[in-house]
C-alpha cells in the first residue's frame, strides 16, 4: 500500500513509482468501492461514461456545423430545419408540438433561423393571423447535408458493430429511453 508519510522513493525499473496513475486511480476509487459496493461503483462508472459521451457530442457541435452552407448551424437549429423540411408549410403551433418544445422557445429559434436565411415565414392564406414555415434554398441544402450526415453516422455504426448492429440499436434505444425516464424520476420532473 502506498505511503502518504511524505517520504518519496525514486522511480526505477526495480522500484515502480508508488504514485503511478493506476495506483492513484485505485487509491481514489478503493474507498468509494468499499463504501458503495460493486453495483454502485459500476453505476457511477456508467454515469461517467454517459456524461463523457454527451460531452463529446456537445463539444463536436459547440460552434455549430455548416451542413454544406457557409452558416454555422447548432443541433437544435438543424433539427428544427429537418422538422420543417419534412412538413413544409407547417404552423408554429404544430411544429412546437412535434418538437415537444414551447411556442416561445420555438419562436426564438425560428427568429434566429430566419435571420440566418435558412427559414422563411409566410402568411397562411386561409388564416391571415397565422404563419407557415418554409425552408429557403439554403435551408434545403442544410437539410440535405444533415440527412447525409446521419447516413454517414449509420454507415460508421454498422461498420463498427457489424452483425450486431441491429441488436445494438435496439439495446441503445431501450437503454437511452429508460435513462431518460430515470432522469425525469430522479430529478422530480414530469
mmCIF file of N, CA and C in Angstrom, residues 54-180:
data_model
loop_
_atom_site.group_PDB
_atom_site.id
_atom_site.type_symbol
_atom_site.label_atom_id
_atom_site.label_comp_id
_atom_site.label_asym_id
_atom_site.label_seq_id
_atom_site.Cartn_x
_atom_site.Cartn_y
_atom_site.Cartn_z
ATOM 1 N N UNK A 54 -22.028 12.345 -23.850
ATOM 2 C CA UNK A 54 -22.780 13.583 -24.076
ATOM 3 C C UNK A 54 -21.821 14.754 -24.271
ATOM 4 N N UNK A 55 -20.785 14.838 -23.445
ATOM 5 C CA UNK A 55 -19.794 15.912 -23.571
ATOM 6 C C UNK A 55 -19.094 15.872 -24.927
ATOM 7 N N UNK A 56 -18.776 14.670 -25.408
ATOM 8 C CA UNK A 56 -18.109 14.533 -26.709
ATOM 9 C C UNK A 56 -19.015 15.022 -27.837
ATOM 10 N N UNK A 57 -20.289 14.667 -27.771
ATOM 11 C CA UNK A 57 -21.232 15.130 -28.796
ATOM 12 C C UNK A 57 -21.370 16.649 -28.727
ATOM 13 N N UNK A 58 -21.560 17.171 -27.522
ATOM 14 C CA UNK A 58 -21.699 18.624 -27.369
ATOM 15 C C UNK A 58 -20.457 19.367 -27.848
ATOM 16 N N UNK A 59 -19.285 18.850 -27.536
ATOM 17 C CA UNK A 59 -18.039 19.504 -27.957
ATOM 18 C C UNK A 59 -17.912 19.530 -29.475
ATOM 19 N N UNK A 60 -18.334 18.456 -30.132
ATOM 20 C CA UNK A 60 -18.202 18.398 -31.588
ATOM 21 C C UNK A 60 -19.179 19.339 -32.289
ATOM 22 N N UNK A 61 -20.221 19.778 -31.585
ATOM 23 C CA UNK A 61 -21.218 20.666 -32.177
ATOM 24 C C UNK A 61 -21.254 22.050 -31.527
ATOM 25 N N UNK A 62 -20.362 22.313 -30.589
ATOM 26 C CA UNK A 62 -20.463 23.534 -29.787
ATOM 27 C C UNK A 62 -20.400 24.818 -30.612
ATOM 28 N N UNK A 63 -19.646 24.817 -31.676
ATOM 29 C CA UNK A 63 -19.534 26.011 -32.506
ATOM 30 C C UNK A 63 -20.452 25.951 -33.719
ATOM 31 N N UNK A 64 -21.236 24.888 -33.807
ATOM 32 C CA UNK A 64 -22.124 24.726 -34.944
ATOM 33 C C UNK A 64 -21.431 23.996 -36.077
ATOM 34 N N UNK A 65 -22.246 23.474 -36.963
ATOM 35 C CA UNK A 65 -21.767 22.738 -38.132
ATOM 36 C C UNK A 65 -22.353 23.428 -39.357
ATOM 37 N N UNK A 66 -21.623 23.449 -40.440
ATOM 38 C CA UNK A 66 -22.073 24.195 -41.622
ATOM 39 C C UNK A 66 -23.085 23.432 -42.486
ATOM 40 N N UNK A 67 -23.063 22.140 -42.477
ATOM 41 C CA UNK A 67 -24.003 21.316 -43.257
ATOM 42 C C UNK A 67 -24.137 21.806 -44.696
ATOM 43 N N UNK A 68 -22.995 21.963 -45.367
ATOM 44 C CA UNK A 68 -22.996 22.315 -46.782
ATOM 45 C C UNK A 68 -23.273 23.776 -47.074
ATOM 46 N N UNK A 69 -23.363 24.593 -46.043
ATOM 47 C CA UNK A 69 -23.618 26.026 -46.220
ATOM 48 C C UNK A 69 -22.431 26.804 -45.645
ATOM 49 N N UNK A 70 -22.501 28.113 -45.741
ATOM 50 C CA UNK A 70 -21.482 28.971 -45.118
ATOM 51 C C UNK A 70 -21.932 29.449 -43.737
ATOM 52 N N UNK A 71 -23.001 28.850 -43.232
ATOM 53 C CA UNK A 71 -23.627 29.289 -41.984
ATOM 54 C C UNK A 71 -23.415 28.234 -40.905
ATOM 55 N N UNK A 72 -23.015 28.666 -39.735
ATOM 56 C CA UNK A 72 -22.888 27.733 -38.599
ATOM 57 C C UNK A 72 -24.277 27.454 -38.032
ATOM 58 N N UNK A 73 -24.602 26.163 -37.951
ATOM 59 C CA UNK A 73 -25.931 25.744 -37.508
ATOM 60 C C UNK A 73 -25.764 24.830 -36.301
ATOM 61 N N UNK A 74 -26.470 25.144 -35.229
ATOM 62 C CA UNK A 74 -26.387 24.375 -33.988
ATOM 63 C C UNK A 74 -27.374 23.203 -34.012
ATOM 64 N N UNK A 75 -27.157 22.194 -33.170
ATOM 65 C CA UNK A 75 -28.004 20.988 -33.197
ATOM 66 C C UNK A 75 -29.505 21.267 -33.122
ATOM 67 N N UNK A 76 -29.942 22.106 -32.202
ATOM 68 C CA UNK A 76 -31.383 22.392 -32.093
ATOM 69 C C UNK A 76 -31.893 23.052 -33.373
ATOM 70 N N UNK A 77 -31.053 23.881 -33.993
ATOM 71 C CA UNK A 77 -31.451 24.557 -35.224
ATOM 72 C C UNK A 77 -31.581 23.580 -36.382
ATOM 73 N N UNK A 78 -30.615 22.681 -36.541
ATOM 74 C CA UNK A 78 -30.681 21.756 -37.680
ATOM 75 C C UNK A 78 -31.832 20.778 -37.517
ATOM 76 N N UNK A 79 -32.159 20.419 -36.278
ATOM 77 C CA UNK A 79 -33.288 19.508 -36.090
ATOM 78 C C UNK A 79 -34.618 20.225 -36.309
ATOM 79 N N UNK A 80 -34.650 21.520 -36.072
ATOM 80 C CA UNK A 80 -35.827 22.313 -36.422
ATOM 81 C C UNK A 80 -35.946 22.407 -37.934
ATOM 82 N N UNK A 81 -34.831 22.635 -38.605
ATOM 83 C CA UNK A 81 -34.820 22.673 -40.072
ATOM 84 C C UNK A 81 -35.311 21.342 -40.635
ATOM 85 N N UNK A 82 -34.823 20.239 -40.081
ATOM 86 C CA UNK A 82 -35.244 18.913 -40.555
ATOM 87 C C UNK A 82 -36.740 18.713 -40.360
ATOM 88 N N UNK A 83 -37.274 19.167 -39.232
ATOM 89 C CA UNK A 83 -38.711 19.016 -38.967
ATOM 90 C C UNK A 83 -39.537 19.853 -39.944
ATOM 91 N N UNK A 84 -39.067 21.049 -40.274
ATOM 92 C CA UNK A 84 -39.761 21.870 -41.271
ATOM 93 C C UNK A 84 -39.637 21.219 -42.642
ATOM 94 N N UNK A 85 -38.448 20.703 -42.957
ATOM 95 C CA UNK A 85 -38.234 20.051 -44.248
ATOM 96 C C UNK A 85 -39.162 18.867 -44.474
ATOM 97 N N UNK A 86 -39.500 18.155 -43.403
ATOM 98 C CA UNK A 86 -40.419 17.013 -43.529
ATOM 99 C C UNK A 86 -41.870 17.460 -43.647
ATOM 100 N N UNK A 87 -42.142 18.732 -43.326
ATOM 101 C CA UNK A 87 -43.518 19.216 -43.327
ATOM 102 C C UNK A 87 -43.544 20.693 -43.712
ATOM 103 N N UNK A 88 -43.125 20.967 -44.958
ATOM 104 C CA UNK A 88 -43.090 22.353 -45.440
ATOM 105 C C UNK A 88 -44.469 22.988 -45.283
ATOM 106 N N UNK A 89 -44.497 24.221 -44.804
ATOM 107 C CA UNK A 89 -45.752 24.930 -44.607
ATOM 108 C C UNK A 89 -46.391 24.660 -43.252
ATOM 109 N N UNK A 90 -45.646 24.046 -42.356
ATOM 110 C CA UNK A 90 -46.158 23.722 -41.027
ATOM 111 C C UNK A 90 -46.368 25.010 -40.223
ATOM 112 N N UNK A 91 -47.353 24.976 -39.341
ATOM 113 C CA UNK A 91 -47.582 26.127 -38.463
ATOM 114 C C UNK A 91 -46.621 26.067 -37.283
ATOM 115 N N UNK A 92 -46.409 27.205 -36.660
ATOM 116 C CA UNK A 92 -45.544 27.284 -35.486
ATOM 117 C C UNK A 92 -46.081 26.392 -34.365
ATOM 118 N N UNK A 93 -47.393 26.422 -34.166
ATOM 119 C CA UNK A 93 -48.013 25.610 -33.108
ATOM 120 C C UNK A 93 -47.784 24.130 -33.348
ATOM 121 N N UNK A 94 -48.033 23.684 -34.565
ATOM 122 C CA UNK A 94 -47.866 22.259 -34.887
ATOM 123 C C UNK A 94 -46.404 21.843 -34.765
ATOM 124 N N UNK A 95 -45.496 22.689 -35.226
ATOM 125 C CA UNK A 95 -44.071 22.367 -35.142
ATOM 126 C C UNK A 95 -43.617 22.283 -33.682
ATOM 127 N N UNK A 96 -44.088 23.188 -32.842
ATOM 128 C CA UNK A 96 -43.745 23.146 -31.411
ATOM 129 C C UNK A 96 -44.229 21.837 -30.797
ATOM 130 N N UNK A 97 -45.430 21.404 -31.162
ATOM 131 C CA UNK A 97 -45.954 20.121 -30.667
ATOM 132 C C UNK A 97 -45.079 18.968 -31.142
ATOM 133 N N UNK A 98 -44.716 18.980 -32.426
ATOM 134 C CA UNK A 98 -43.893 17.899 -32.994
ATOM 135 C C UNK A 98 -42.524 17.819 -32.323
ATOM 136 N N UNK A 99 -41.931 18.972 -32.043
ATOM 137 C CA UNK A 99 -40.599 19.015 -31.436
ATOM 138 C C UNK A 99 -40.647 18.903 -29.910
ATOM 139 N N UNK A 100 -41.855 18.968 -29.357
ATOM 140 C CA UNK A 100 -42.054 18.884 -27.900
ATOM 141 C C UNK A 100 -41.310 20.004 -27.161
ATOM 142 N N UNK A 101 -41.453 21.207 -27.708
ATOM 143 C CA UNK A 101 -40.890 22.390 -27.055
ATOM 144 C C UNK A 101 -41.975 23.463 -26.989
ATOM 145 N N UNK A 102 -41.761 24.471 -26.168
ATOM 146 C CA UNK A 102 -42.759 25.531 -26.020
ATOM 147 C C UNK A 102 -42.767 26.438 -27.252
ATOM 148 N N UNK A 103 -43.913 27.080 -27.486
ATOM 149 C CA UNK A 103 -44.009 28.013 -28.605
ATOM 150 C C UNK A 103 -43.043 29.190 -28.461
ATOM 151 N N UNK A 104 -42.872 29.763 -27.254
ATOM 152 C CA UNK A 104 -41.893 30.859 -27.142
ATOM 153 C C UNK A 104 -40.459 30.420 -27.476
ATOM 154 N N UNK A 105 -40.088 29.209 -27.047
ATOM 155 C CA UNK A 105 -38.745 28.700 -27.367
ATOM 156 C C UNK A 105 -38.596 28.527 -28.871
ATOM 157 N N UNK A 106 -39.617 27.948 -29.500
ATOM 158 C CA UNK A 106 -39.566 27.744 -30.948
ATOM 159 C C UNK A 106 -39.577 29.082 -31.681
ATOM 160 N N UNK A 107 -40.386 30.028 -31.228
ATOM 161 C CA UNK A 107 -40.434 31.348 -31.879
ATOM 162 C C UNK A 107 -39.059 32.001 -31.898
ATOM 163 N N UNK A 108 -38.347 31.892 -30.786
ATOM 164 C CA UNK A 108 -36.996 32.455 -30.695
ATOM 165 C C UNK A 108 -36.056 31.755 -31.679
ATOM 166 N N UNK A 109 -36.169 30.437 -31.757
ATOM 167 C CA UNK A 109 -35.323 29.659 -32.665
ATOM 168 C C UNK A 109 -35.640 30.009 -34.119
ATOM 169 N N UNK A 110 -36.923 30.127 -34.449
ATOM 170 C CA UNK A 110 -37.326 30.473 -35.819
ATOM 171 C C UNK A 110 -36.803 31.858 -36.180
ATOM 172 N N UNK A 111 -36.861 32.788 -35.244
ATOM 173 C CA UNK A 111 -36.336 34.140 -35.477
ATOM 174 C C UNK A 111 -34.858 34.070 -35.875
ATOM 175 N N UNK A 112 -34.096 33.230 -35.186
ATOM 176 C CA UNK A 112 -32.669 33.055 -35.494
ATOM 177 C C UNK A 112 -32.498 32.434 -36.877
ATOM 178 N N UNK A 113 -33.288 31.400 -37.174
ATOM 179 C CA UNK A 113 -33.169 30.716 -38.469
ATOM 180 C C UNK A 113 -33.592 31.618 -39.621
ATOM 181 N N UNK A 114 -34.592 32.461 -39.406
ATOM 182 C CA UNK A 114 -34.985 33.440 -40.422
ATOM 183 C C UNK A 114 -33.831 34.421 -40.629
ATOM 184 N N UNK A 115 -33.236 34.879 -39.540
ATOM 185 C CA UNK A 115 -32.094 35.798 -39.619
ATOM 186 C C UNK A 115 -30.899 35.205 -40.347
ATOM 187 N N UNK A 116 -30.728 33.893 -40.226
ATOM 188 C CA UNK A 116 -29.624 33.211 -40.914
ATOM 189 C C UNK A 116 -29.965 32.887 -42.365
ATOM 190 N N UNK A 117 -31.206 33.166 -42.769
ATOM 191 C CA UNK A 117 -31.611 32.909 -44.150
ATOM 192 C C UNK A 117 -31.895 31.444 -44.444
ATOM 193 N N UNK A 118 -32.236 30.673 -43.429
ATOM 194 C CA UNK A 118 -32.488 29.239 -43.608
ATOM 195 C C UNK A 118 -33.974 28.894 -43.617
ATOM 196 N N UNK A 119 -34.781 29.742 -43.015
ATOM 197 C CA UNK A 119 -36.228 29.522 -42.913
ATOM 198 C C UNK A 119 -36.923 30.824 -43.268
ATOM 199 N N UNK A 120 -38.091 30.697 -43.883
ATOM 200 C CA UNK A 120 -38.909 31.880 -44.108
ATOM 201 C C UNK A 120 -40.307 31.648 -43.561
ATOM 202 N N UNK A 121 -40.902 32.753 -43.088
ATOM 203 C CA UNK A 121 -42.274 32.716 -42.592
ATOM 204 C C UNK A 121 -43.172 33.300 -43.683
ATOM 205 N N UNK A 122 -44.292 32.625 -43.903
ATOM 206 C CA UNK A 122 -45.276 33.121 -44.867
ATOM 207 C C UNK A 122 -46.634 33.189 -44.183
ATOM 208 N N UNK A 123 -47.419 34.170 -44.590
ATOM 209 C CA UNK A 123 -48.787 34.267 -44.084
ATOM 210 C C UNK A 123 -49.583 33.072 -44.600
ATOM 211 N N UNK A 124 -50.395 32.536 -43.732
ATOM 212 C CA UNK A 124 -51.285 31.444 -44.119
ATOM 213 C C UNK A 124 -52.446 32.065 -44.898
ATOM 214 N N UNK A 125 -52.649 31.660 -46.162
ATOM 215 C CA UNK A 125 -53.712 32.283 -46.962
ATOM 216 C C UNK A 125 -55.114 32.048 -46.377
ATOM 217 N N UNK A 126 -55.279 30.982 -45.617
ATOM 218 C CA UNK A 126 -56.583 30.671 -45.031
ATOM 219 C C UNK A 126 -56.809 31.408 -43.714
ATOM 220 N N UNK A 127 -55.734 31.784 -43.033
ATOM 221 C CA UNK A 127 -55.818 32.477 -41.744
ATOM 222 C C UNK A 127 -54.694 33.505 -41.709
ATOM 223 N N UNK A 128 -55.020 34.747 -42.047
ATOM 224 C CA UNK A 128 -54.004 35.786 -42.210
ATOM 225 C C UNK A 128 -53.220 36.068 -40.924
ATOM 226 N N UNK A 129 -53.743 35.666 -39.746
ATOM 227 C CA UNK A 129 -53.013 35.871 -38.494
ATOM 228 C C UNK A 129 -51.919 34.830 -38.319
ATOM 229 N N UNK A 130 -52.147 33.670 -38.888
ATOM 230 C CA UNK A 130 -51.207 32.551 -38.715
ATOM 231 C C UNK A 130 -50.097 32.621 -39.761
ATOM 232 N N UNK A 131 -48.934 32.077 -39.399
ATOM 233 C CA UNK A 131 -47.829 31.985 -40.351
ATOM 234 C C UNK A 131 -47.479 30.518 -40.564
ATOM 235 N N UNK A 132 -46.938 30.245 -41.727
ATOM 236 C CA UNK A 132 -46.427 28.913 -42.025
ATOM 237 C C UNK A 132 -44.923 29.029 -42.215
ATOM 238 N N UNK A 133 -44.242 27.919 -42.010
ATOM 239 C CA UNK A 133 -42.780 27.905 -42.052
ATOM 240 C C UNK A 133 -42.293 27.091 -43.235
ATOM 241 N N UNK A 134 -41.315 27.649 -43.940
ATOM 242 C CA UNK A 134 -40.775 27.034 -45.149
ATOM 243 C C UNK A 134 -39.253 27.132 -45.121
ATOM 244 N N UNK A 135 -38.595 26.160 -45.718
ATOM 245 C CA UNK A 135 -37.140 26.229 -45.864
ATOM 246 C C UNK A 135 -36.791 27.070 -47.077
ATOM 247 N N UNK A 136 -35.778 27.894 -46.936
ATOM 248 C CA UNK A 136 -35.222 28.623 -48.071
ATOM 249 C C UNK A 136 -34.342 27.638 -48.854
ATOM 250 N N UNK A 137 -33.866 28.014 -50.045
ATOM 251 C CA UNK A 137 -32.935 27.123 -50.749
ATOM 252 C C UNK A 137 -31.719 26.744 -49.891
ATOM 253 N N UNK A 138 -31.200 27.708 -49.116
ATOM 254 C CA UNK A 138 -30.057 27.417 -48.238
ATOM 255 C C UNK A 138 -30.476 26.466 -47.109
ATOM 256 N N UNK A 139 -31.687 26.627 -46.609
ATOM 257 C CA UNK A 139 -32.221 25.726 -45.587
ATOM 258 C C UNK A 139 -32.390 24.313 -46.121
ATOM 259 N N UNK A 140 -32.844 24.212 -47.379
ATOM 260 C CA UNK A 140 -32.989 22.886 -48.011
ATOM 261 C C UNK A 140 -31.626 22.217 -48.178
ATOM 262 N N UNK A 141 -30.624 23.015 -48.536
ATOM 263 C CA UNK A 141 -29.270 22.472 -48.689
ATOM 264 C C UNK A 141 -28.760 21.938 -47.348
ATOM 265 N N UNK A 142 -28.961 22.710 -46.284
ATOM 266 C CA UNK A 142 -28.538 22.271 -44.947
ATOM 267 C C UNK A 142 -29.273 20.995 -44.551
ATOM 268 N N UNK A 143 -30.567 20.932 -44.839
ATOM 269 C CA UNK A 143 -31.371 19.751 -44.514
ATOM 270 C C UNK A 143 -30.839 18.517 -45.251
ATOM 271 N N UNK A 144 -30.516 18.674 -46.529
ATOM 272 C CA UNK A 144 -29.977 17.549 -47.308
ATOM 273 C C UNK A 144 -28.631 17.088 -46.754
ATOM 274 N N UNK A 145 -27.762 18.021 -46.410
ATOM 275 C CA UNK A 145 -26.450 17.651 -45.856
ATOM 276 C C UNK A 145 -26.583 17.016 -44.472
ATOM 277 N N UNK A 146 -27.567 17.449 -43.717
ATOM 278 C CA UNK A 146 -27.829 16.844 -42.410
ATOM 279 C C UNK A 146 -28.269 15.390 -42.590
ATOM 280 N N UNK A 147 -29.121 15.151 -43.581
ATOM 281 C CA UNK A 147 -29.552 13.779 -43.880
ATOM 282 C C UNK A 147 -28.349 12.923 -44.275
ATOM 283 N N UNK A 148 -27.465 13.464 -45.110
ATOM 284 C CA UNK A 148 -26.243 12.740 -45.491
ATOM 285 C C UNK A 148 -25.364 12.466 -44.272
ATOM 286 N N UNK A 149 -25.285 13.425 -43.365
ATOM 287 C CA UNK A 149 -24.509 13.258 -42.130
ATOM 288 C C UNK A 149 -25.037 12.060 -41.335
ATOM 289 N N UNK A 150 -26.353 11.950 -41.215
ATOM 290 C CA UNK A 150 -26.944 10.820 -40.491
ATOM 291 C C UNK A 150 -26.686 9.500 -41.220
ATOM 292 N N UNK A 151 -26.713 9.528 -42.536
ATOM 293 C CA UNK A 151 -26.413 8.311 -43.303
ATOM 294 C C UNK A 151 -24.964 7.874 -43.080
ATOM 295 N N UNK A 152 -24.046 8.834 -43.021
ATOM 296 C CA UNK A 152 -22.638 8.516 -42.748
ATOM 297 C C UNK A 152 -22.464 7.964 -41.332
ATOM 298 N N UNK A 153 -23.163 8.547 -40.365
ATOM 299 C CA UNK A 153 -23.113 8.035 -38.990
ATOM 300 C C UNK A 153 -23.611 6.596 -38.933
ATOM 301 N N UNK A 154 -24.701 6.334 -39.640
ATOM 302 C CA UNK A 154 -25.258 4.981 -39.664
ATOM 303 C C UNK A 154 -24.261 4.002 -40.292
ATOM 304 N N UNK A 155 -23.640 4.398 -41.395
ATOM 305 C CA UNK A 155 -22.656 3.524 -42.051
ATOM 306 C C UNK A 155 -21.483 3.236 -41.116
ATOM 307 N N UNK A 156 -21.019 4.247 -40.400
ATOM 308 C CA UNK A 156 -19.928 4.062 -39.440
ATOM 309 C C UNK A 156 -20.362 3.136 -38.309
ATOM 310 N N UNK A 157 -21.576 3.315 -37.824
ATOM 311 C CA UNK A 157 -22.131 2.467 -36.763
ATOM 312 C C UNK A 157 -22.175 1.012 -37.224
ATOM 313 N N UNK A 158 -22.674 0.788 -38.448
ATOM 314 C CA UNK A 158 -22.765 -0.578 -38.997
ATOM 315 C C UNK A 158 -21.379 -1.190 -39.154
ATOM 316 N N UNK A 159 -20.437 -0.396 -39.602
ATOM 317 C CA UNK A 159 -19.080 -0.897 -39.775
ATOM 318 C C UNK A 159 -18.471 -1.260 -38.419
ATOM 319 N N UNK A 160 -18.704 -0.452 -37.418
ATOM 320 C CA UNK A 160 -18.130 -0.669 -36.094
ATOM 321 C C UNK A 160 -18.737 -1.897 -35.417
ATOM 322 N N UNK A 161 -20.065 -2.018 -35.444
ATOM 323 C CA UNK A 161 -20.734 -3.097 -34.722
ATOM 324 C C UNK A 161 -21.024 -4.327 -35.581
ATOM 325 N N UNK A 162 -20.886 -4.198 -36.902
ATOM 326 C CA UNK A 162 -21.050 -5.349 -37.788
ATOM 327 C C UNK A 162 -22.404 -6.027 -37.654
ATOM 328 N N UNK A 163 -22.374 -7.342 -37.516
ATOM 329 C CA UNK A 163 -23.607 -8.127 -37.473
ATOM 330 C C UNK A 163 -24.458 -7.829 -36.241
ATOM 331 N N UNK A 164 -23.858 -7.235 -35.236
ATOM 332 C CA UNK A 164 -24.591 -6.918 -34.008
ATOM 333 C C UNK A 164 -25.308 -5.564 -34.086
ATOM 334 N N UNK A 165 -25.230 -4.875 -35.229
ATOM 335 C CA UNK A 165 -25.777 -3.522 -35.343
ATOM 336 C C UNK A 165 -27.241 -3.440 -34.939
ATOM 337 N N UNK A 166 -28.050 -4.332 -35.472
ATOM 338 C CA UNK A 166 -29.484 -4.273 -35.197
ATOM 339 C C UNK A 166 -29.779 -4.451 -33.711
ATOM 340 N N UNK A 167 -29.106 -5.423 -33.093
ATOM 341 C CA UNK A 167 -29.311 -5.648 -31.661
ATOM 342 C C UNK A 167 -28.814 -4.450 -30.846
ATOM 343 N N UNK A 168 -27.695 -3.860 -31.267
ATOM 344 C CA UNK A 168 -27.152 -2.696 -30.553
ATOM 345 C C UNK A 168 -28.108 -1.506 -30.651
ATOM 346 N N UNK A 169 -28.697 -1.317 -31.829
ATOM 347 C CA UNK A 169 -29.660 -0.223 -31.994
ATOM 348 C C UNK A 169 -30.810 -0.401 -31.007
ATOM 349 N N UNK A 170 -31.361 -1.609 -30.945
ATOM 350 C CA UNK A 170 -32.463 -1.882 -30.013
ATOM 351 C C UNK A 170 -32.024 -1.695 -28.565
ATOM 352 N N UNK A 171 -30.855 -2.209 -28.226
ATOM 353 C CA UNK A 171 -30.337 -2.100 -26.861
ATOM 354 C C UNK A 171 -30.125 -0.642 -26.462
ATOM 355 N N UNK A 172 -29.447 0.132 -27.326
ATOM 356 C CA UNK A 172 -29.168 1.530 -27.007
ATOM 357 C C UNK A 172 -30.461 2.339 -26.923
ATOM 358 N N UNK A 173 -31.391 2.074 -27.837
ATOM 359 C CA UNK A 173 -32.665 2.797 -27.817
ATOM 360 C C UNK A 173 -33.396 2.555 -26.508
ATOM 361 N N UNK A 174 -33.534 1.282 -26.137
ATOM 362 C CA UNK A 174 -34.195 0.956 -24.862
ATOM 363 C C UNK A 174 -33.451 1.581 -23.687
ATOM 364 N N UNK A 175 -32.145 1.458 -23.695
ATOM 365 C CA UNK A 175 -31.341 1.985 -22.586
ATOM 366 C C UNK A 175 -31.474 3.496 -22.469
ATOM 367 N N UNK A 176 -31.383 4.219 -23.587
ATOM 368 C CA UNK A 176 -31.491 5.679 -23.541
ATOM 369 C C UNK A 176 -32.892 6.110 -23.107
ATOM 370 N N UNK A 177 -33.921 5.394 -23.596
ATOM 371 C CA UNK A 177 -35.288 5.722 -23.183
ATOM 372 C C UNK A 177 -35.471 5.490 -21.687
ATOM 373 N N UNK A 178 -34.947 4.381 -21.198
ATOM 374 C CA UNK A 178 -35.049 4.087 -19.770
ATOM 375 C C UNK A 178 -34.263 5.100 -18.943
ATOM 376 N N UNK A 179 -33.091 5.500 -19.426
ATOM 377 C CA UNK A 179 -32.301 6.511 -18.714
ATOM 378 C C UNK A 179 -33.026 7.859 -18.687
ATOM 379 N N UNK A 180 -33.718 8.195 -19.773
ATOM 380 C CA UNK A 180 -34.499 9.436 -19.793
ATOM 381 C C UNK A 180 -35.600 9.384 -18.738
#
